[in-house]
Every structure is written in C-alpha cells, then in structure tokens.
Short mmCIF file of C-alpha atoms in Angstrom, two decimals:
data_model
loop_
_atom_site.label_atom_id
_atom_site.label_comp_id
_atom_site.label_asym_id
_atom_site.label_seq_id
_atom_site.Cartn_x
_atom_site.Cartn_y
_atom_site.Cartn_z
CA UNK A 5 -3.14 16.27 -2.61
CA UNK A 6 0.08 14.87 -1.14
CA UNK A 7 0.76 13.42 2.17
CA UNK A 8 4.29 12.32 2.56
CA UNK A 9 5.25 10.28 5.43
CA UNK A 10 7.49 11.36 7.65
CA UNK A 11 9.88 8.86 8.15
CA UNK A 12 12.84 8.84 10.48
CA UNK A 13 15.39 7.65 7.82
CA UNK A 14 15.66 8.34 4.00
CA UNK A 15 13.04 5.67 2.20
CA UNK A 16 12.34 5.06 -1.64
CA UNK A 17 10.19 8.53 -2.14
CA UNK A 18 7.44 6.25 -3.75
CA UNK A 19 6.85 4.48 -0.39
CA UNK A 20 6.92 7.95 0.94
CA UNK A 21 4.50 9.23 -1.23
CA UNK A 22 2.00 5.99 -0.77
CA UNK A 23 -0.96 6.61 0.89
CA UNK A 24 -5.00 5.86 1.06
CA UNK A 25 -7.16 9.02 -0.37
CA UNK A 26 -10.74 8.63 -0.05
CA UNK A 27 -11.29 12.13 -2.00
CA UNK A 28 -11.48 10.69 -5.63
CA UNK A 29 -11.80 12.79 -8.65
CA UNK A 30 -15.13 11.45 -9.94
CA UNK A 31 -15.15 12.90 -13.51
CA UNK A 32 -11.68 11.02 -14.57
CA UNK A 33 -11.46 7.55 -15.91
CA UNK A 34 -9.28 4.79 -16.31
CA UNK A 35 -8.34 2.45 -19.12
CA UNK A 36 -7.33 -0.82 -19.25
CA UNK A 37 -3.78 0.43 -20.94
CA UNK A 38 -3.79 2.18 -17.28
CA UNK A 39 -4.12 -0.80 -15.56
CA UNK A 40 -1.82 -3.22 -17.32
CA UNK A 41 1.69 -1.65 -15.47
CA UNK A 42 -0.30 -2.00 -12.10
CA UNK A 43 -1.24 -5.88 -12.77
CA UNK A 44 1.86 -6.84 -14.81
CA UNK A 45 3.87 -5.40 -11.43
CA UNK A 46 1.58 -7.38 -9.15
CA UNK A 47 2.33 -10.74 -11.43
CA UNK A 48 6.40 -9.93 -10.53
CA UNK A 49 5.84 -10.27 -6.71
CA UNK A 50 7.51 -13.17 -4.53
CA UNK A 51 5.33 -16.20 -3.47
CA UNK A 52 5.85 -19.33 -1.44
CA UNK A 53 6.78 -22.15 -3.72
CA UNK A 54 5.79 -19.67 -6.60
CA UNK A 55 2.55 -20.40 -6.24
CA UNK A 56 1.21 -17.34 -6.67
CA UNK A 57 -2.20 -17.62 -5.73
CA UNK A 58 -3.50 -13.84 -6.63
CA UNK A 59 -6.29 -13.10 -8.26
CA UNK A 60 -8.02 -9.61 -9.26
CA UNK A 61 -11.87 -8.88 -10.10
CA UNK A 62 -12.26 -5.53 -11.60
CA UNK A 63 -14.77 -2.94 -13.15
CA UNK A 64 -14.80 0.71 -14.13
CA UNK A 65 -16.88 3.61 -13.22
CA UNK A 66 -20.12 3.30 -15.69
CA UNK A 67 -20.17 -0.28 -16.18
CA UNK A 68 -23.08 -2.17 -14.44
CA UNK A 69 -20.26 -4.82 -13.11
CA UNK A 70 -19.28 -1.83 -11.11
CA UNK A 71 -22.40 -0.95 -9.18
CA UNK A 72 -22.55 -4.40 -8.32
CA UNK A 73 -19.21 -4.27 -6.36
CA UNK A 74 -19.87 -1.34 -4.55
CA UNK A 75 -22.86 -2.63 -3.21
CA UNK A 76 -20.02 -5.44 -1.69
CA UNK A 77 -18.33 -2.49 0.10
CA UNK A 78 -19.41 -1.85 3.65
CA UNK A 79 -21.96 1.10 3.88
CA UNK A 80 -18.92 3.13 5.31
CA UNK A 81 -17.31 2.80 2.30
CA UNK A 82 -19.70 3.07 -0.27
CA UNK A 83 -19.36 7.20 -0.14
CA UNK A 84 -15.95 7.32 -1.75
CA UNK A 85 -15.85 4.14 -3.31
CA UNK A 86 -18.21 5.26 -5.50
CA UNK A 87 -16.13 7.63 -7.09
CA UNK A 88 -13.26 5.62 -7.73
CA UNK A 89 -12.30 5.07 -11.66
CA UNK A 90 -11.81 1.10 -10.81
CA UNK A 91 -13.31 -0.87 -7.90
CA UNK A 92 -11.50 -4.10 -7.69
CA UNK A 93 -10.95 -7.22 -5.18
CA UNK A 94 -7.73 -9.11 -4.60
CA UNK A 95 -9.52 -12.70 -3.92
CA UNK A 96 -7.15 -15.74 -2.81
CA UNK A 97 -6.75 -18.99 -4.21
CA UNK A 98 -6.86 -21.51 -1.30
CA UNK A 99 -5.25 -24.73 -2.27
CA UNK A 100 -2.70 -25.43 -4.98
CA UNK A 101 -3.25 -27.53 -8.21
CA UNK A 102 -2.66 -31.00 -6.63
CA UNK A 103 -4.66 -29.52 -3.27
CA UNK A 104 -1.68 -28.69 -1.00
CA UNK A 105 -3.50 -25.96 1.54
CA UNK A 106 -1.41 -22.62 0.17
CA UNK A 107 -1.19 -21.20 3.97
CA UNK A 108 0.59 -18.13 2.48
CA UNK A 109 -2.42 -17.28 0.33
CA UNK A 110 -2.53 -14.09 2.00
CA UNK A 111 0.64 -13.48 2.95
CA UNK A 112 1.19 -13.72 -1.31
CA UNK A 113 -1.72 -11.91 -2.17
CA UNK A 114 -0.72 -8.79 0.10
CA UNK A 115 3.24 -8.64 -1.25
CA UNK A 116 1.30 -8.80 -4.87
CA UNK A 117 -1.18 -5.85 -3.93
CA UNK A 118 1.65 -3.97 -2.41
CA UNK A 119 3.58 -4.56 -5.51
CA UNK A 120 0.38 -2.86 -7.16
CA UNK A 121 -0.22 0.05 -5.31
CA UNK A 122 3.57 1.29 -5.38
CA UNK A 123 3.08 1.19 -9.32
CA UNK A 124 -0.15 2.90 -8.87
CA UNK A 125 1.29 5.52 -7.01
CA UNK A 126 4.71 5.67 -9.07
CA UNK A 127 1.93 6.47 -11.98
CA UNK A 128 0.17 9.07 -10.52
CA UNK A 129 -2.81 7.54 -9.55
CA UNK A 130 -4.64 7.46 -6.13
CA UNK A 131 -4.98 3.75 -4.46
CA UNK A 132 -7.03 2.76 -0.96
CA UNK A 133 -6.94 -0.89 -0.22
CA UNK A 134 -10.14 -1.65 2.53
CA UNK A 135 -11.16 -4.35 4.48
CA UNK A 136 -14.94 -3.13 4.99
CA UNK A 137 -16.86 -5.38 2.60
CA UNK A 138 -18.82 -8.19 2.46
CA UNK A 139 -17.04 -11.49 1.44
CA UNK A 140 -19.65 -13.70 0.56
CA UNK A 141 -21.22 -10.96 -1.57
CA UNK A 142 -18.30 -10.32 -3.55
CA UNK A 143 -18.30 -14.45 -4.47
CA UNK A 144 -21.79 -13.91 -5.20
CA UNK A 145 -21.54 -10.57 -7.34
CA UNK A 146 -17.60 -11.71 -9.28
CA UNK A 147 -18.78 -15.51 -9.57
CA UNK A 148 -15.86 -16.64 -7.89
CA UNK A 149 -15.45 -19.71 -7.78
CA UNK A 150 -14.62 -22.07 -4.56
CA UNK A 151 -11.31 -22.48 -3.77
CA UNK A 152 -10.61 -18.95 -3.60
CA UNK A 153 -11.31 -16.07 -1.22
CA UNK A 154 -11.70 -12.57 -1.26
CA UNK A 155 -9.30 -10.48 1.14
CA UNK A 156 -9.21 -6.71 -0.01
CA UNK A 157 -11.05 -3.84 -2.09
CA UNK A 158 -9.17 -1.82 -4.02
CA UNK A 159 -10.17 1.78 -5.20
CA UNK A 160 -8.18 2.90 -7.68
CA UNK A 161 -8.84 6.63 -9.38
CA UNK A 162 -7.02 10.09 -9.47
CA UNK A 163 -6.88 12.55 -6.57
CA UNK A 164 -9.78 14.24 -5.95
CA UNK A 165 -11.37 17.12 -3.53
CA UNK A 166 -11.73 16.25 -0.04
CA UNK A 167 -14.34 18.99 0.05
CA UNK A 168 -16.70 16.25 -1.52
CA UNK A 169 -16.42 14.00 1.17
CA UNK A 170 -18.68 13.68 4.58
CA UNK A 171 -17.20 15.45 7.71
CA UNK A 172 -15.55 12.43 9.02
CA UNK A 173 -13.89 11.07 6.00
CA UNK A 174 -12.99 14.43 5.40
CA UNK A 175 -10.96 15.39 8.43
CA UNK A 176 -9.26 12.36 8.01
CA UNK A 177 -8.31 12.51 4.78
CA UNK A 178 -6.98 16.41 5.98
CA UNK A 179 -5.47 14.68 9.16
CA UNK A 180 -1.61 13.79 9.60
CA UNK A 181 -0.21 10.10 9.04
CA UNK A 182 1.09 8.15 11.99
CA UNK A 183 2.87 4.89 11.95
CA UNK A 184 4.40 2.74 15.18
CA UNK A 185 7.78 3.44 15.85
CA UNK A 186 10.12 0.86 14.22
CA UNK A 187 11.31 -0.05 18.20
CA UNK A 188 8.11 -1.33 18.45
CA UNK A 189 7.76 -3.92 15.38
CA UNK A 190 11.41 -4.78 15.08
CA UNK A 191 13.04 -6.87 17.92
CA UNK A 192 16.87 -7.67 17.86
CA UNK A 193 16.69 -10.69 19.54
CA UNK A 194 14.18 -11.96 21.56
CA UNK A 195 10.95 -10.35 21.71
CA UNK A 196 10.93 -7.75 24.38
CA UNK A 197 9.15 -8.37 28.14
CA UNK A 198 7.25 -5.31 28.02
CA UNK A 199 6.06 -5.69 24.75
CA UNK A 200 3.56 -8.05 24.66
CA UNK A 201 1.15 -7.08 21.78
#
C-alpha cells in the first residue's frame, strides 16, 4: 500500500513515499544482508562534534530476543509490532568518552534514524518509528548499559494487509496524511505574534 504525501512543492519522491504502516506482512522475513544498507546509511548521518552517539538493539521475528522487545512496546503497540520482520530500539549514548554531557544525543540519534528509514523505504521495506514503550524495560530486556538511553522503536517489515489490523489502527492506516503548513514551522525573521506554540 502506498500513501504519498501531498506536498505543495516537488520533494525527493523517497521522502514522498515515507510513511508509518502498522499493517505488516507477517509471513516475510528479514536478513541481516537486509539490514546492513539501512545501518551502514544511519552510520553516514551528521552529528555534533562527530560524536555520534547512536546506537541500535535489534531482533527478528522467531527469535526469543524478539518477544522480549515487544513486551517493551506499549500495549497499543504490541498488535502490529508483533508482526514486524525486525523490532529494534535507537538507544542514546549520554556523555562522550572523556564525559562531556552530548546534549545533541537526540537530536543525533533522530538525523541517524531518519537517515535509516529513507533507506528502508528507498528498499522497499515498510518502517514505523514509535514512542509508546517502556524505557526502563528496554535497558532491562537489551542489557544496556548506563550511559545510554533508549528514545525510539523501530518496526521494520514489508507491507502488509490492513484488513489484519483492529478497527482503529485500521482506519488509520486507510486514513489520509496531514502535515502543518510550512507557514507555520518556518519563520522569516522573527517568530510571529500570533504564533505562539
């Protein structure tokens, strides 16, 4: 299933095409050969002072290692993240060898995922980033170590039926894609009086 955006001016097609299934097809797997152009496309992204403080925790459908991190998504998630091919977490790294506070850990990490999902979706595949998970279990579950911090899930998979999902995810995933206006992000000059958000 595609959903380009509409976008008000001519954009490169793969940030078109980008966007966050939850319909996975849950009878297709990945490889780590599949994997390797997404990662080695996250290591190429920009960080402050090149610090690159990005880190991924992965596991594919089957393995026990993957149960483990579904059980880290919120219970929201845990429908269609089950039938992702990959679960993964970007995760942080906090302070920098000499332990300088990195205060664009996240900042980093995002350009780095962002970097991943356009490969992702430049190969074919179907990518949702999330928010709805459980930190501290996901430091428990990848033994991450401290220093470091987990910010996203990642599904990664192919496209799948959106007839499998529940109702709501469903008409969502059928649903249009809406974005702010650029006049609303993007100030030339001073930020705007009546725009206060």
């Amino acid at each position: 299933m595609r959903k380009p955006a509409d976008t008000a001016v001519p954009i490169l097609p793969v940030i078109a095409e980008r966007w966050s299934p939850r319909a996975f097809d849950p009878e297709k797997t990945l490889t780590e050969a599949d994997l390797k152009p997404l990662f080695e496309a996250a290591r190429w992204a920009p960080s402050s002072s090149n610090t690159q403080p990005w880190r991924f925790v992965y596991a594919f459908r089957g393995e026990p290692f993957f149960d483990a991190l579904v059980d880290c998504a919120a219970e929201g998630n845990q429908p269609w993240v089950r039938r992702v091919s990959v679960l993964a977490y970007a995760v942080a790294k906090l302070h920098s060898d000499s332990g300088r506070p990195l205060w664009h850990n996240r900042h980093d990490t995002g350009i780095a995922l962002g970097y991943l999902l356009l490969q992702a979706t430049a190969n074919g595949l179907a990518v949702h980033p999330f928010g709805g998970f459980d930190s501290d279990k996901v430091i428990a579950a990848a033994n991450v170590p401290e220093g470091f911090e987990p910010c996203t899930g990642i599904g990664i998979g192919f496209p799948g039926d959106p007839d499998m999902l529940p109702e709501r995810d469903r008409l969502r995933e059928l649903g249009g894609r809406e974005r702010l206006p650029v006049r609303d992000f993007a100030f030339h000059g001073k930020w705007p009086s009546e725009s206060r958000e």
